[in-house]
């Protein structure tokens, strides 16, 4: 057991053999196309506030970084979105050093930033054990816990972003066409084409791209992967969108609320729960059963587990003060704790997919999460909630059709449909009370999340919606 965490999970250690394997792999990759031609490798991790931070090495240094990592302060765990720094019980202060190791399996040149490659990073302590509050590591641990029960998850994030002209201060929509309008694609056809080319060159499987509802807003969906792969892909997709935007003199905002009076940017997560590994004949528990909408018992229990904990999960998946300007009824953001078949106003939207393909496609979409969230942490927390549902054999309540905001409050009460937290303060309180999440994620993570959320609440204590959106707009 270490000082951070009472869960006593096994801690794989980077021993000499593993360091040597990583060094050799990096040497081979650096000598071959496509990596051979790059000048530098950017290693990224996502902080508690949801900001992707980085350290880069020249390609000649990749071998060393793969074996021994690159030094960086653990203080980033308590950075706030304005780069001010708070202090927790387990993180903070100027002392200490972690080692940032590139994940070589995901190393890829960035087509939107010629000469650069990218790799997500894992953070280790100096003695070679994983940093216990590293979000990627926490997700890895949750994936393993599900695997120990013969379960695996296929998942993908949907990315919504708003494209702006200008200098990155005010938001000036880069296109004027209508929502979902082909006009917007015509206006931005070079940009969107370059974006798709860049993503393809980086190995991202895009399944759809389209103009969204709000001014200048776009959306892109990618193919489902294992949870760690999906979170890595989200980081790669966002950084590619950002860099391709810059090369077209545009600026991308992934903020939950770009302008105070508009629909915001969501970052919905689609999840399906598989019994056994899909690559080895496993099957999707969200189809082919006799439960609601064809779910099998395990799939239903997993979805019900997430539904049950949504108020607490919001402290991770809707982590910013601005998140609650987005999460309002009748904006397709999912402001009510309920589920429904294809219902875009339910926080949990069940998607069956077309008849004939449901064994592959049926999934549950969590709509209430947004682009300020750390994707690794969000998935880790969602998997904890889903697993608790499976362990407790949870069942779903009646599904909801239509907009719950349109129901009489007494009717909502009768059907057990509750509004989700309308402030970060409220979701943080639910998160801190939640012993299942606390036990699984560990005290250190819970404390670190809590101090960062409190820090951001204090930053915006007397702020107007305009001030909050302005301060958040270009940060994630
Ligand atoms: N932009 C909406 C949100 O804030 C989602 C629209 C949709 O259903 O895709 O999440
Ligand atoms: Mg959308």
CSV table of C-alpha atoms and ligand atoms in Angstrom, one decimal:
chain,number,residue,atom,x,y,z
A,1,UNK,CA,0.0,0.0,0.0
A,2,UNK,CA,1.4,3.4,-0.8
A,3,UNK,CA,0.7,6.8,0.8
A,4,UNK,CA,-1.7,7.9,-1.9
A,5,UNK,CA,-4.2,5.1,-2.2
A,6,UNK,CA,-5.9,2.6,0.0
A,7,UNK,CA,-6.9,0.2,-2.7
A,8,UNK,CA,-3.6,-1.7,-2.9
A,9,UNK,CA,-3.8,-2.2,-6.6
A,10,UNK,CA,-0.8,-4.0,-8.1
A,11,UNK,CA,1.8,-1.5,-9.2
A,12,UNK,CA,3.7,-2.6,-12.3
A,13,UNK,CA,7.2,-1.4,-12.0
A,14,UNK,CA,9.5,-0.2,-14.8
A,15,UNK,CA,12.4,-2.6,-14.2
A,16,UNK,CA,15.7,-2.7,-16.1
A,17,UNK,CA,14.3,-5.2,-18.6
A,18,UNK,CA,11.3,-3.1,-19.4
A,19,UNK,CA,13.4,0.0,-19.7
A,20,UNK,CA,15.7,-1.7,-22.1
A,21,UNK,CA,12.7,-3.0,-24.2
A,22,UNK,CA,11.3,0.5,-24.4
A,23,UNK,CA,14.7,2.0,-25.4
A,24,UNK,CA,15.1,-0.5,-28.2
A,25,UNK,CA,11.6,0.0,-29.5
A,26,UNK,CA,12.1,3.8,-29.5
A,27,UNK,CA,15.4,3.4,-31.4
A,28,UNK,CA,13.7,1.3,-34.0
A,29,UNK,CA,10.8,3.7,-34.4
A,30,UNK,CA,13.1,6.7,-34.6
A,31,UNK,CA,15.0,5.1,-37.4
A,32,UNK,CA,12.0,4.2,-39.6
A,33,UNK,CA,9.4,6.1,-41.5
A,34,UNK,CA,7.0,7.7,-40.7
A,35,UNK,CA,8.7,8.9,-37.5
A,36,UNK,CA,12.2,9.1,-38.9
A,37,UNK,CA,11.6,12.5,-40.6
A,38,UNK,CA,10.2,14.4,-37.6
A,39,UNK,CA,12.3,16.8,-35.5
A,40,UNK,CA,10.5,16.6,-32.2
A,41,UNK,CA,8.1,14.5,-30.2
A,42,UNK,CA,5.5,16.2,-28.0
A,43,UNK,CA,4.4,14.0,-25.1
A,44,UNK,CA,1.0,15.0,-23.6
A,45,UNK,CA,-0.9,14.3,-20.5
A,46,UNK,CA,-4.2,15.9,-19.4
A,47,UNK,CA,-4.4,17.6,-16.1
A,48,UNK,CA,-7.1,17.6,-13.4
A,49,UNK,CA,-8.7,20.7,-14.9
A,50,UNK,CA,-8.9,19.1,-18.3
A,51,UNK,CA,-6.1,21.0,-20.0
A,52,UNK,CA,-3.7,19.0,-22.2
A,53,UNK,CA,-0.1,19.9,-21.1
A,54,UNK,CA,3.1,18.8,-22.8
A,55,UNK,CA,6.8,18.4,-22.7
A,56,UNK,CA,8.7,17.7,-26.0
A,57,UNK,CA,12.0,16.0,-26.8
A,58,UNK,CA,14.1,16.2,-30.0
A,59,UNK,CA,13.8,12.9,-31.9
A,60,UNK,CA,17.4,12.1,-30.9
A,61,UNK,CA,16.4,12.1,-27.3
A,62,UNK,CA,13.4,9.7,-27.7
A,63,UNK,CA,15.3,6.6,-26.8
A,64,UNK,CA,16.4,8.1,-23.5
A,65,UNK,CA,12.9,9.4,-22.8
A,66,UNK,CA,11.4,6.0,-23.5
A,67,UNK,CA,13.7,4.3,-21.0
A,68,UNK,CA,14.1,6.9,-18.3
A,69,UNK,CA,11.4,9.5,-18.9
A,70,UNK,CA,11.5,13.3,-18.9
A,71,UNK,CA,11.4,15.2,-15.6
A,72,UNK,CA,8.4,17.2,-14.7
A,73,UNK,CA,6.8,18.6,-11.6
A,74,UNK,CA,3.9,16.9,-9.9
A,75,UNK,CA,2.4,20.3,-9.2
A,76,UNK,CA,0.5,20.2,-12.5
A,77,UNK,CA,-2.1,18.0,-10.8
A,78,UNK,CA,-3.3,21.1,-9.0
A,79,UNK,CA,-3.1,23.6,-11.8
A,80,UNK,CA,-6.3,25.5,-12.4
A,81,UNK,CA,-7.6,26.5,-15.8
A,82,UNK,CA,-6.1,30.0,-15.6
A,83,UNK,CA,-2.6,28.5,-14.8
A,84,UNK,CA,-2.8,29.5,-11.2
A,85,UNK,CA,-1.9,26.8,-8.7
A,86,UNK,CA,-3.7,25.5,-5.7
A,87,UNK,CA,-2.6,23.1,-3.0
A,88,UNK,CA,-4.0,19.7,-2.0
A,89,UNK,CA,-3.1,17.1,0.6
A,90,UNK,CA,-1.4,14.9,-2.0
A,91,UNK,CA,-0.3,17.3,-4.7
A,92,UNK,CA,1.1,20.8,-4.8
A,93,UNK,CA,4.2,22.8,-4.0
A,94,UNK,CA,7.4,23.4,-5.9
A,95,UNK,CA,9.3,20.2,-4.8
A,96,UNK,CA,9.3,16.7,-6.3
A,97,UNK,CA,9.8,15.3,-9.8
A,98,UNK,CA,7.9,12.8,-11.9
A,99,UNK,CA,9.1,11.0,-15.1
A,100,UNK,CA,7.1,11.4,-18.2
A,101,UNK,CA,7.4,8.4,-20.5
A,102,UNK,CA,6.0,8.4,-24.1
A,103,UNK,CA,3.6,5.6,-25.0
A,104,UNK,CA,5.4,4.2,-28.0
A,105,UNK,CA,2.4,2.3,-29.3
A,106,UNK,CA,0.7,5.6,-30.1
A,107,UNK,CA,3.7,7.5,-31.4
A,108,UNK,CA,2.6,9.2,-34.6
A,109,UNK,CA,3.7,12.2,-36.7
A,110,UNK,CA,1.2,15.1,-36.5
A,111,UNK,CA,0.1,15.9,-40.0
A,112,UNK,CA,-1.3,19.2,-38.8
A,113,UNK,CA,2.2,20.2,-37.4
A,114,UNK,CA,4.8,19.1,-39.9
A,115,UNK,CA,8.1,18.0,-38.3
A,116,UNK,CA,6.3,17.1,-35.0
A,117,UNK,CA,5.2,13.7,-33.7
A,118,UNK,CA,3.0,13.1,-30.7
A,119,UNK,CA,2.7,10.4,-28.1
A,120,UNK,CA,0.5,10.3,-25.0
A,121,UNK,CA,2.6,10.1,-21.9
A,122,UNK,CA,2.4,8.0,-18.8
A,123,UNK,CA,3.7,9.5,-15.6
A,124,UNK,CA,5.9,7.4,-13.3
A,125,UNK,CA,7.7,8.2,-10.1
A,126,UNK,CA,11.4,8.2,-10.0
A,127,UNK,CA,11.5,4.6,-8.7
A,128,UNK,CA,9.6,3.4,-11.8
A,129,UNK,CA,6.1,2.9,-10.3
A,130,UNK,CA,3.1,4.6,-11.9
A,131,UNK,CA,2.2,8.0,-10.4
A,132,UNK,CA,-0.8,7.1,-8.4
A,133,UNK,CA,-2.9,10.0,-9.5
A,134,UNK,CA,-2.0,9.8,-13.2
A,135,UNK,CA,-5.4,9.8,-15.0
A,136,UNK,CA,-4.2,7.4,-17.7
A,137,UNK,CA,-3.0,5.0,-15.1
A,138,UNK,CA,-6.3,5.2,-13.1
A,139,UNK,CA,-8.2,4.3,-16.3
A,140,UNK,CA,-5.8,1.4,-17.0
A,141,UNK,CA,-6.6,0.1,-13.5
A,142,UNK,CA,-10.4,0.3,-14.1
A,143,UNK,CA,-10.0,-1.5,-17.4
A,144,UNK,CA,-8.1,-4.3,-15.6
A,145,UNK,CA,-10.8,-4.5,-12.9
A,146,UNK,CA,-13.5,-5.0,-15.5
A,147,UNK,CA,-11.3,-7.5,-17.3
A,148,UNK,CA,-11.0,-9.5,-14.1
A,149,UNK,CA,-14.8,-10.0,-14.3
A,150,UNK,CA,-14.5,-11.1,-18.0
A,151,UNK,CA,-15.8,-7.7,-19.2
A,152,UNK,CA,-14.5,-5.1,-21.6
A,153,UNK,CA,-15.7,-1.8,-22.9
A,154,UNK,CA,-15.7,-0.3,-26.5
A,155,UNK,CA,-16.0,3.4,-26.4
A,156,UNK,CA,-15.6,6.6,-28.4
A,157,UNK,CA,-15.9,10.3,-27.7
A,158,UNK,CA,-17.8,12.7,-30.0
A,159,UNK,CA,-16.0,16.0,-30.4
A,160,UNK,CA,-17.9,19.2,-30.8
A,161,UNK,CA,-16.0,22.5,-31.4
A,162,UNK,CA,-16.6,26.0,-32.5
A,163,UNK,CA,-14.5,27.5,-35.2
A,164,UNK,CA,-13.6,31.2,-34.9
A,165,UNK,CA,-11.9,33.8,-37.1
A,166,UNK,CA,-9.7,36.3,-35.5
A,167,UNK,CA,-7.1,36.6,-32.8
A,168,UNK,CA,-8.3,34.1,-30.3
A,169,UNK,CA,-9.9,36.7,-28.0
A,170,UNK,CA,-13.5,37.2,-29.0
A,171,UNK,CA,-15.5,34.5,-30.7
A,172,UNK,CA,-16.2,35.4,-34.3
A,173,UNK,CA,-17.9,32.4,-36.1
A,174,UNK,CA,-15.8,31.4,-39.0
A,175,UNK,CA,-18.9,30.4,-41.1
A,176,UNK,CA,-22.3,31.9,-41.4
A,177,UNK,CA,-24.4,29.0,-42.9
A,178,UNK,CA,-27.3,27.5,-41.0
A,179,UNK,CA,-27.0,24.7,-38.4
A,180,UNK,CA,-26.3,21.3,-40.1
A,181,UNK,CA,-26.2,23.4,-43.4
A,182,UNK,CA,-24.2,22.4,-46.4
A,183,UNK,CA,-23.3,26.1,-46.7
A,184,UNK,CA,-21.0,25.8,-43.7
A,185,UNK,CA,-19.2,22.9,-45.4
A,186,UNK,CA,-18.8,25.0,-48.6
A,187,UNK,CA,-17.5,28.0,-46.5
A,188,UNK,CA,-14.9,25.8,-44.7
A,189,UNK,CA,-14.3,23.1,-47.3
A,190,UNK,CA,-10.5,23.5,-47.5
A,191,UNK,CA,-10.2,23.5,-43.7
A,192,UNK,CA,-12.4,20.5,-43.2
A,193,UNK,CA,-10.7,18.6,-46.0
A,194,UNK,CA,-7.2,19.3,-44.5
A,195,UNK,CA,-8.5,18.2,-41.1
A,196,UNK,CA,-9.8,14.9,-42.5
A,197,UNK,CA,-6.5,14.3,-44.3
A,198,UNK,CA,-4.5,15.1,-41.2
A,199,UNK,CA,-6.5,12.7,-39.1
A,200,UNK,CA,-6.3,10.0,-41.7
A,201,UNK,CA,-2.5,10.4,-41.9
A,202,UNK,CA,-2.4,10.1,-38.1
A,203,UNK,CA,-4.3,6.8,-38.2
A,204,UNK,CA,-7.6,8.2,-36.7
A,205,UNK,CA,-10.7,6.5,-38.1
A,206,UNK,CA,-13.2,9.2,-38.6
A,207,UNK,CA,-16.8,8.0,-39.0
A,208,UNK,CA,-18.6,11.2,-39.5
A,209,UNK,CA,-18.2,15.0,-39.6
A,210,UNK,CA,-20.9,17.7,-39.8
A,211,UNK,CA,-21.8,21.2,-38.9
A,212,UNK,CA,-23.6,21.4,-35.5
A,213,UNK,CA,-26.3,23.7,-34.2
A,214,UNK,CA,-24.5,26.7,-32.6
A,215,UNK,CA,-22.8,29.4,-34.6
A,216,UNK,CA,-19.5,28.2,-36.2
A,217,UNK,CA,-19.9,24.8,-34.5
A,218,UNK,CA,-18.7,21.5,-36.0
A,219,UNK,CA,-18.8,17.9,-34.8
A,220,UNK,CA,-16.6,14.9,-35.6
A,221,UNK,CA,-17.1,11.2,-34.5
A,222,UNK,CA,-14.5,8.5,-34.5
A,223,UNK,CA,-14.7,4.7,-34.4
A,224,UNK,CA,-15.0,2.9,-31.0
A,225,UNK,CA,-11.9,1.6,-29.3
A,226,UNK,CA,-10.8,0.2,-26.0
A,227,UNK,CA,-11.1,2.9,-23.3
A,228,UNK,CA,-7.4,4.0,-23.1
A,229,UNK,CA,-7.2,4.0,-26.9
A,230,UNK,CA,-10.3,6.2,-27.1
A,231,UNK,CA,-9.0,8.7,-24.6
A,232,UNK,CA,-5.7,8.9,-26.4
A,233,UNK,CA,-7.5,9.4,-29.7
A,234,UNK,CA,-9.6,12.2,-28.2
A,235,UNK,CA,-6.4,14.1,-27.3
A,236,UNK,CA,-4.9,13.4,-30.8
A,237,UNK,CA,-8.1,14.6,-32.5
A,238,UNK,CA,-8.4,17.7,-30.5
A,239,UNK,CA,-4.7,18.7,-31.0
A,240,UNK,CA,-5.1,18.0,-34.7
A,241,UNK,CA,-8.2,20.1,-34.9
A,242,UNK,CA,-6.4,22.9,-33.1
A,243,UNK,CA,-3.3,22.8,-35.3
A,244,UNK,CA,-5.2,22.6,-38.6
A,245,UNK,CA,-7.3,25.5,-37.4
A,246,UNK,CA,-4.2,27.6,-36.8
A,247,UNK,CA,-2.8,26.8,-40.2
A,248,UNK,CA,-6.1,28.2,-41.7
A,249,UNK,CA,-5.9,31.3,-39.5
A,250,UNK,CA,-8.8,29.9,-37.5
A,251,UNK,CA,-9.1,29.2,-33.8
A,252,UNK,CA,-10.9,26.2,-32.3
A,253,UNK,CA,-12.8,26.3,-29.0
A,254,UNK,CA,-13.8,23.1,-27.2
A,255,UNK,CA,-15.1,25.0,-24.3
A,256,UNK,CA,-18.5,23.8,-22.8
A,257,UNK,CA,-19.9,27.3,-23.5
A,258,UNK,CA,-18.4,29.4,-26.2
A,259,UNK,CA,-20.9,32.2,-26.0
A,260,UNK,CA,-23.3,32.8,-23.1
A,261,UNK,CA,-26.5,32.6,-25.0
A,262,UNK,CA,-25.8,29.6,-27.3
A,263,UNK,CA,-25.9,25.9,-27.3
A,264,UNK,CA,-22.5,24.6,-25.9
A,265,UNK,CA,-19.9,22.0,-26.9
A,266,UNK,CA,-20.6,18.6,-25.5
A,267,UNK,CA,-18.1,15.7,-25.5
A,268,UNK,CA,-20.5,12.8,-25.4
A,269,UNK,CA,-19.2,9.3,-24.7
A,270,UNK,CA,-20.6,6.2,-26.3
A,271,UNK,CA,-20.0,3.0,-24.4
A,272,UNK,CA,-20.9,-0.7,-25.0
A,273,UNK,CA,-20.1,-3.4,-22.6
A,274,UNK,CA,-18.8,-6.7,-24.0
A,275,UNK,CA,-18.7,-10.1,-22.3
A,276,UNK,CA,-15.2,-11.3,-23.1
A,277,UNK,CA,-12.9,-9.7,-25.5
A,278,UNK,CA,-14.6,-8.7,-28.8
A,279,UNK,CA,-11.5,-9.7,-30.7
A,280,UNK,CA,-11.9,-13.2,-29.3
A,281,UNK,CA,-15.5,-13.9,-30.0
A,282,UNK,CA,-16.9,-11.8,-27.2
A,283,UNK,CA,-20.4,-10.3,-27.5
A,284,UNK,CA,-22.0,-6.9,-26.9
A,285,UNK,CA,-24.3,-7.1,-23.8
A,286,UNK,CA,-26.2,-4.1,-25.0
A,287,UNK,CA,-28.0,-6.1,-27.7
A,288,UNK,CA,-29.5,-9.5,-28.2
A,289,UNK,CA,-31.2,-9.7,-24.8
A,290,UNK,CA,-34.7,-9.5,-23.6
A,291,UNK,CA,-34.2,-6.4,-21.4
A,292,UNK,CA,-35.2,-2.9,-22.2
A,293,UNK,CA,-34.4,-2.0,-25.9
A,294,UNK,CA,-32.9,-5.5,-26.3
A,295,UNK,CA,-30.2,-5.1,-23.6
A,296,UNK,CA,-28.9,-8.1,-21.8
A,297,UNK,CA,-28.9,-8.1,-18.0
A,298,UNK,CA,-25.2,-7.1,-17.7
A,299,UNK,CA,-25.5,-4.3,-20.2
A,300,UNK,CA,-28.6,-2.9,-18.5
A,301,UNK,CA,-26.9,-3.1,-15.1
A,302,UNK,CA,-23.9,-1.3,-16.5
A,303,UNK,CA,-26.0,1.5,-17.9
A,304,UNK,CA,-28.1,1.7,-14.7
A,305,UNK,CA,-24.8,2.0,-12.7
A,306,UNK,CA,-23.8,5.0,-14.7
A,307,UNK,CA,-27.3,6.6,-14.4
A,308,UNK,CA,-27.3,6.1,-10.7
A,309,UNK,CA,-24.0,8.0,-10.2
A,310,UNK,CA,-24.4,10.8,-12.8
A,311,UNK,CA,-24.6,13.7,-10.2
A,312,UNK,CA,-21.3,12.6,-8.8
A,313,UNK,CA,-19.7,11.8,-12.2
A,314,UNK,CA,-20.4,15.3,-13.3
A,315,UNK,CA,-17.7,16.6,-11.0
A,316,UNK,CA,-15.3,14.7,-13.4
A,317,UNK,CA,-17.2,14.8,-16.7
A,318,UNK,CA,-18.5,18.4,-16.4
A,319,UNK,CA,-15.6,19.8,-14.4
A,320,UNK,CA,-15.7,23.5,-15.1
A,321,UNK,CA,-17.8,26.3,-13.8
A,322,UNK,CA,-18.6,27.0,-17.5
A,323,UNK,CA,-19.9,23.4,-17.8
A,324,UNK,CA,-23.1,24.4,-15.9
A,325,UNK,CA,-23.8,27.2,-18.3
A,326,UNK,CA,-24.0,24.5,-21.0
A,327,UNK,CA,-25.8,21.8,-18.9
A,328,UNK,CA,-29.3,23.4,-19.1
A,329,UNK,CA,-32.6,21.8,-20.1
A,330,UNK,CA,-33.8,21.9,-23.7
A,331,UNK,CA,-30.3,22.4,-25.2
A,332,UNK,CA,-29.7,18.7,-26.0
A,333,UNK,CA,-27.0,18.6,-23.3
A,334,UNK,CA,-28.9,16.0,-21.1
A,335,UNK,CA,-29.7,18.0,-18.0
A,336,UNK,CA,-32.0,15.3,-16.5
A,337,UNK,CA,-30.9,12.1,-14.8
A,338,UNK,CA,-33.0,9.7,-17.0
A,339,UNK,CA,-32.5,7.5,-20.0
A,340,UNK,CA,-34.4,7.2,-23.2
A,341,UNK,CA,-34.3,5.5,-26.5
A,342,UNK,CA,-32.6,7.9,-28.9
A,343,UNK,CA,-33.7,10.8,-26.6
A,344,UNK,CA,-31.4,13.7,-27.0
A,345,UNK,CA,-32.7,15.4,-23.9
A,346,UNK,CA,-31.9,12.4,-21.6
A,347,UNK,CA,-28.5,12.4,-19.9
A,348,UNK,CA,-28.3,8.7,-21.0
A,349,UNK,CA,-29.3,8.2,-24.6
A,350,UNK,CA,-29.6,4.6,-25.6
A,351,UNK,CA,-28.6,3.9,-29.2
A,352,UNK,CA,-29.7,0.6,-30.7
A,353,UNK,CA,-28.2,1.2,-34.2
A,354,UNK,CA,-29.9,-0.2,-37.3
A,355,UNK,CA,-31.7,-3.6,-37.2
A,356,UNK,CA,-29.3,-6.2,-38.4
A,357,UNK,CA,-26.2,-4.5,-37.0
A,358,UNK,CA,-27.1,-4.1,-33.4
A,359,UNK,CA,-24.8,-6.7,-32.0
A,360,UNK,CA,-22.0,-4.4,-33.1
A,361,UNK,CA,-23.5,-0.9,-32.7
A,362,UNK,CA,-25.9,-0.9,-29.7
A,363,UNK,CA,-24.4,1.4,-27.0
A,364,UNK,CA,-25.3,3.9,-24.4
A,365,UNK,CA,-24.3,7.6,-24.9
A,366,UNK,CA,-23.6,9.8,-21.9
A,367,UNK,CA,-24.6,13.2,-23.1
A,368,UNK,CA,-24.0,15.4,-20.0
A,369,UNK,CA,-20.2,15.4,-20.2
A,370,UNK,CA,-18.3,18.2,-22.0
A,371,UNK,CA,-15.0,19.1,-23.6
A,372,UNK,CA,-13.4,20.5,-20.4
A,373,UNK,CA,-13.3,17.0,-18.9
A,374,UNK,CA,-10.1,14.9,-18.7
A,375,UNK,CA,-11.1,12.0,-20.9
A,376,UNK,CA,-9.0,9.4,-19.0
A,377,UNK,CA,-10.5,10.4,-15.7
A,378,UNK,CA,-14.0,10.6,-17.1
A,379,UNK,CA,-13.8,7.1,-18.5
A,380,UNK,CA,-12.2,5.8,-15.3
A,381,UNK,CA,-15.1,7.2,-13.2
A,382,UNK,CA,-17.7,6.0,-15.7
A,383,UNK,CA,-16.3,2.5,-15.6
A,384,UNK,CA,-16.3,2.5,-11.8
A,385,UNK,CA,-20.0,3.4,-11.9
A,386,UNK,CA,-20.9,0.9,-14.5
A,387,UNK,CA,-19.0,-1.9,-12.7
A,388,UNK,CA,-20.9,-1.0,-9.5
A,389,UNK,CA,-24.1,-1.4,-11.5
A,390,UNK,CA,-23.1,-4.8,-12.7
A,391,UNK,CA,-22.0,-6.0,-9.2
A,392,UNK,CA,-25.3,-4.8,-7.7
A,393,UNK,CA,-27.4,-6.2,-10.6
A,394,UNK,CA,-29.0,-2.8,-11.1
A,395,UNK,CA,-32.0,-2.4,-13.4
A,396,UNK,CA,-33.1,0.7,-15.4
A,397,UNK,CA,-36.2,2.7,-14.5
A,398,UNK,CA,-38.8,3.4,-17.2
A,399,UNK,CA,-37.3,5.1,-20.3
A,400,UNK,CA,-38.3,8.7,-21.0
A,401,UNK,CA,-39.6,10.0,-24.3
A,402,UNK,CA,-39.4,13.6,-25.2
A,403,UNK,CA,-38.0,16.5,-23.2
A,404,UNK,CA,-38.3,16.0,-19.4
A,405,UNK,CA,-38.4,19.8,-19.1
A,406,UNK,CA,-41.8,19.7,-20.7
A,407,UNK,CA,-43.3,17.4,-18.0
A,408,UNK,CA,-45.2,18.7,-15.1
A,409,UNK,CA,-42.8,18.8,-12.0
A,410,UNK,CA,-45.2,16.5,-10.2
A,411,UNK,CA,-45.1,14.1,-13.0
A,412,UNK,CA,-41.3,14.2,-13.1
A,413,UNK,CA,-41.3,13.6,-9.3
A,414,UNK,CA,-43.6,10.6,-9.7
A,415,UNK,CA,-41.4,9.1,-12.4
A,416,UNK,CA,-38.2,9.7,-10.4
A,417,UNK,CA,-36.7,12.0,-13.1
A,418,UNK,CA,-34.4,14.4,-11.3
A,419,UNK,CA,-32.6,17.5,-12.6
A,420,UNK,CA,-28.8,16.9,-12.6
A,421,UNK,CA,-26.7,19.3,-10.5
A,422,UNK,CA,-27.0,22.8,-11.8
A,423,UNK,CA,-23.6,23.9,-10.4
A,424,UNK,CA,-20.1,22.6,-10.0
A,425,UNK,CA,-20.5,23.1,-6.2
A,426,UNK,CA,-23.5,20.6,-6.3
A,427,UNK,CA,-21.8,18.0,-8.4
A,428,UNK,CA,-18.6,18.2,-6.3
A,429,UNK,CA,-20.6,17.6,-3.1
A,430,UNK,CA,-22.2,14.5,-4.7
A,431,UNK,CA,-18.7,13.3,-5.8
A,432,UNK,CA,-17.2,13.8,-2.4
A,433,UNK,CA,-20.1,11.9,-0.7
A,434,UNK,CA,-19.8,8.9,-3.1
A,435,UNK,CA,-18.0,6.1,-1.3
A,436,UNK,CA,-17.9,3.8,-4.3
A,437,UNK,CA,-16.1,6.4,-6.5
A,438,UNK,CA,-13.8,7.3,-3.5
A,439,UNK,CA,-12.9,3.7,-2.8
A,440,UNK,CA,-12.2,2.9,-6.4
A,441,UNK,CA,-10.4,6.0,-7.5
A,442,UNK,CA,-8.5,6.5,-4.2
A,443,UNK,CA,-8.4,9.3,-1.6
A,444,UNK,CA,-5.5,11.1,-3.4
A,445,UNK,CA,-7.5,11.6,-6.6
A,446,UNK,CA,-10.6,12.6,-4.8
A,447,UNK,CA,-8.7,15.2,-2.7
A,448,UNK,CA,-6.9,16.5,-5.8
A,449,UNK,CA,-10.1,16.8,-7.8
A,450,UNK,CA,-11.8,18.5,-4.9
A,451,UNK,CA,-9.1,21.2,-4.4
A,452,UNK,CA,-9.0,22.0,-8.1
A,453,UNK,CA,-12.8,22.3,-8.4
A,454,UNK,CA,-12.9,24.5,-5.3
A,455,UNK,CA,-10.0,26.6,-6.7
A,456,UNK,CA,-12.0,27.2,-9.9
A,457,UNK,CA,-15.2,27.9,-8.0
A,458,UNK,CA,-13.3,30.6,-6.1
A,459,UNK,CA,-11.9,32.0,-9.3
A,460,UNK,CA,-15.4,32.6,-10.7
A,461,UNK,CA,-17.1,33.4,-7.4
A,462,UNK,CA,-18.7,36.6,-8.5
A,463,UNK,CA,-18.3,36.3,-12.2
A,464,UNK,CA,-21.0,36.8,-14.7
A,465,UNK,CA,-21.7,34.2,-17.5
A,466,UNK,CA,-19.9,36.5,-19.9
A,467,UNK,CA,-16.9,36.6,-17.7
A,468,UNK,CA,-16.9,32.8,-17.2
A,469,UNK,CA,-17.3,32.1,-21.0
A,470,UNK,CA,-14.5,34.6,-21.9
A,471,UNK,CA,-12.1,33.2,-19.3
A,472,UNK,CA,-12.8,29.5,-20.3
A,473,UNK,CA,-13.2,29.9,-24.1
A,474,UNK,CA,-9.7,29.1,-25.3
A,475,UNK,CA,-8.3,27.1,-22.4
A,476,UNK,CA,-9.2,23.5,-23.4
B,1,LIG,N1,-24.2,20.6,-28.5
B,1,LIG,C1,-25.0,19.7,-27.6
B,1,LIG,C2,-24.3,19.6,-26.3
B,1,LIG,O1,-24.1,20.6,-25.7
B,1,LIG,C3,-25.2,18.4,-28.2
B,1,LIG,C4,-26.0,18.3,-29.5
B,1,LIG,C5,-26.1,16.8,-30.0
B,1,LIG,O2,-27.0,16.2,-29.5
B,1,LIG,O3,-25.2,16.3,-30.7
B,1,LIG,O4,-24.0,18.5,-25.8
B,2,LIG,MG1,-23.6,16.8,-31.5
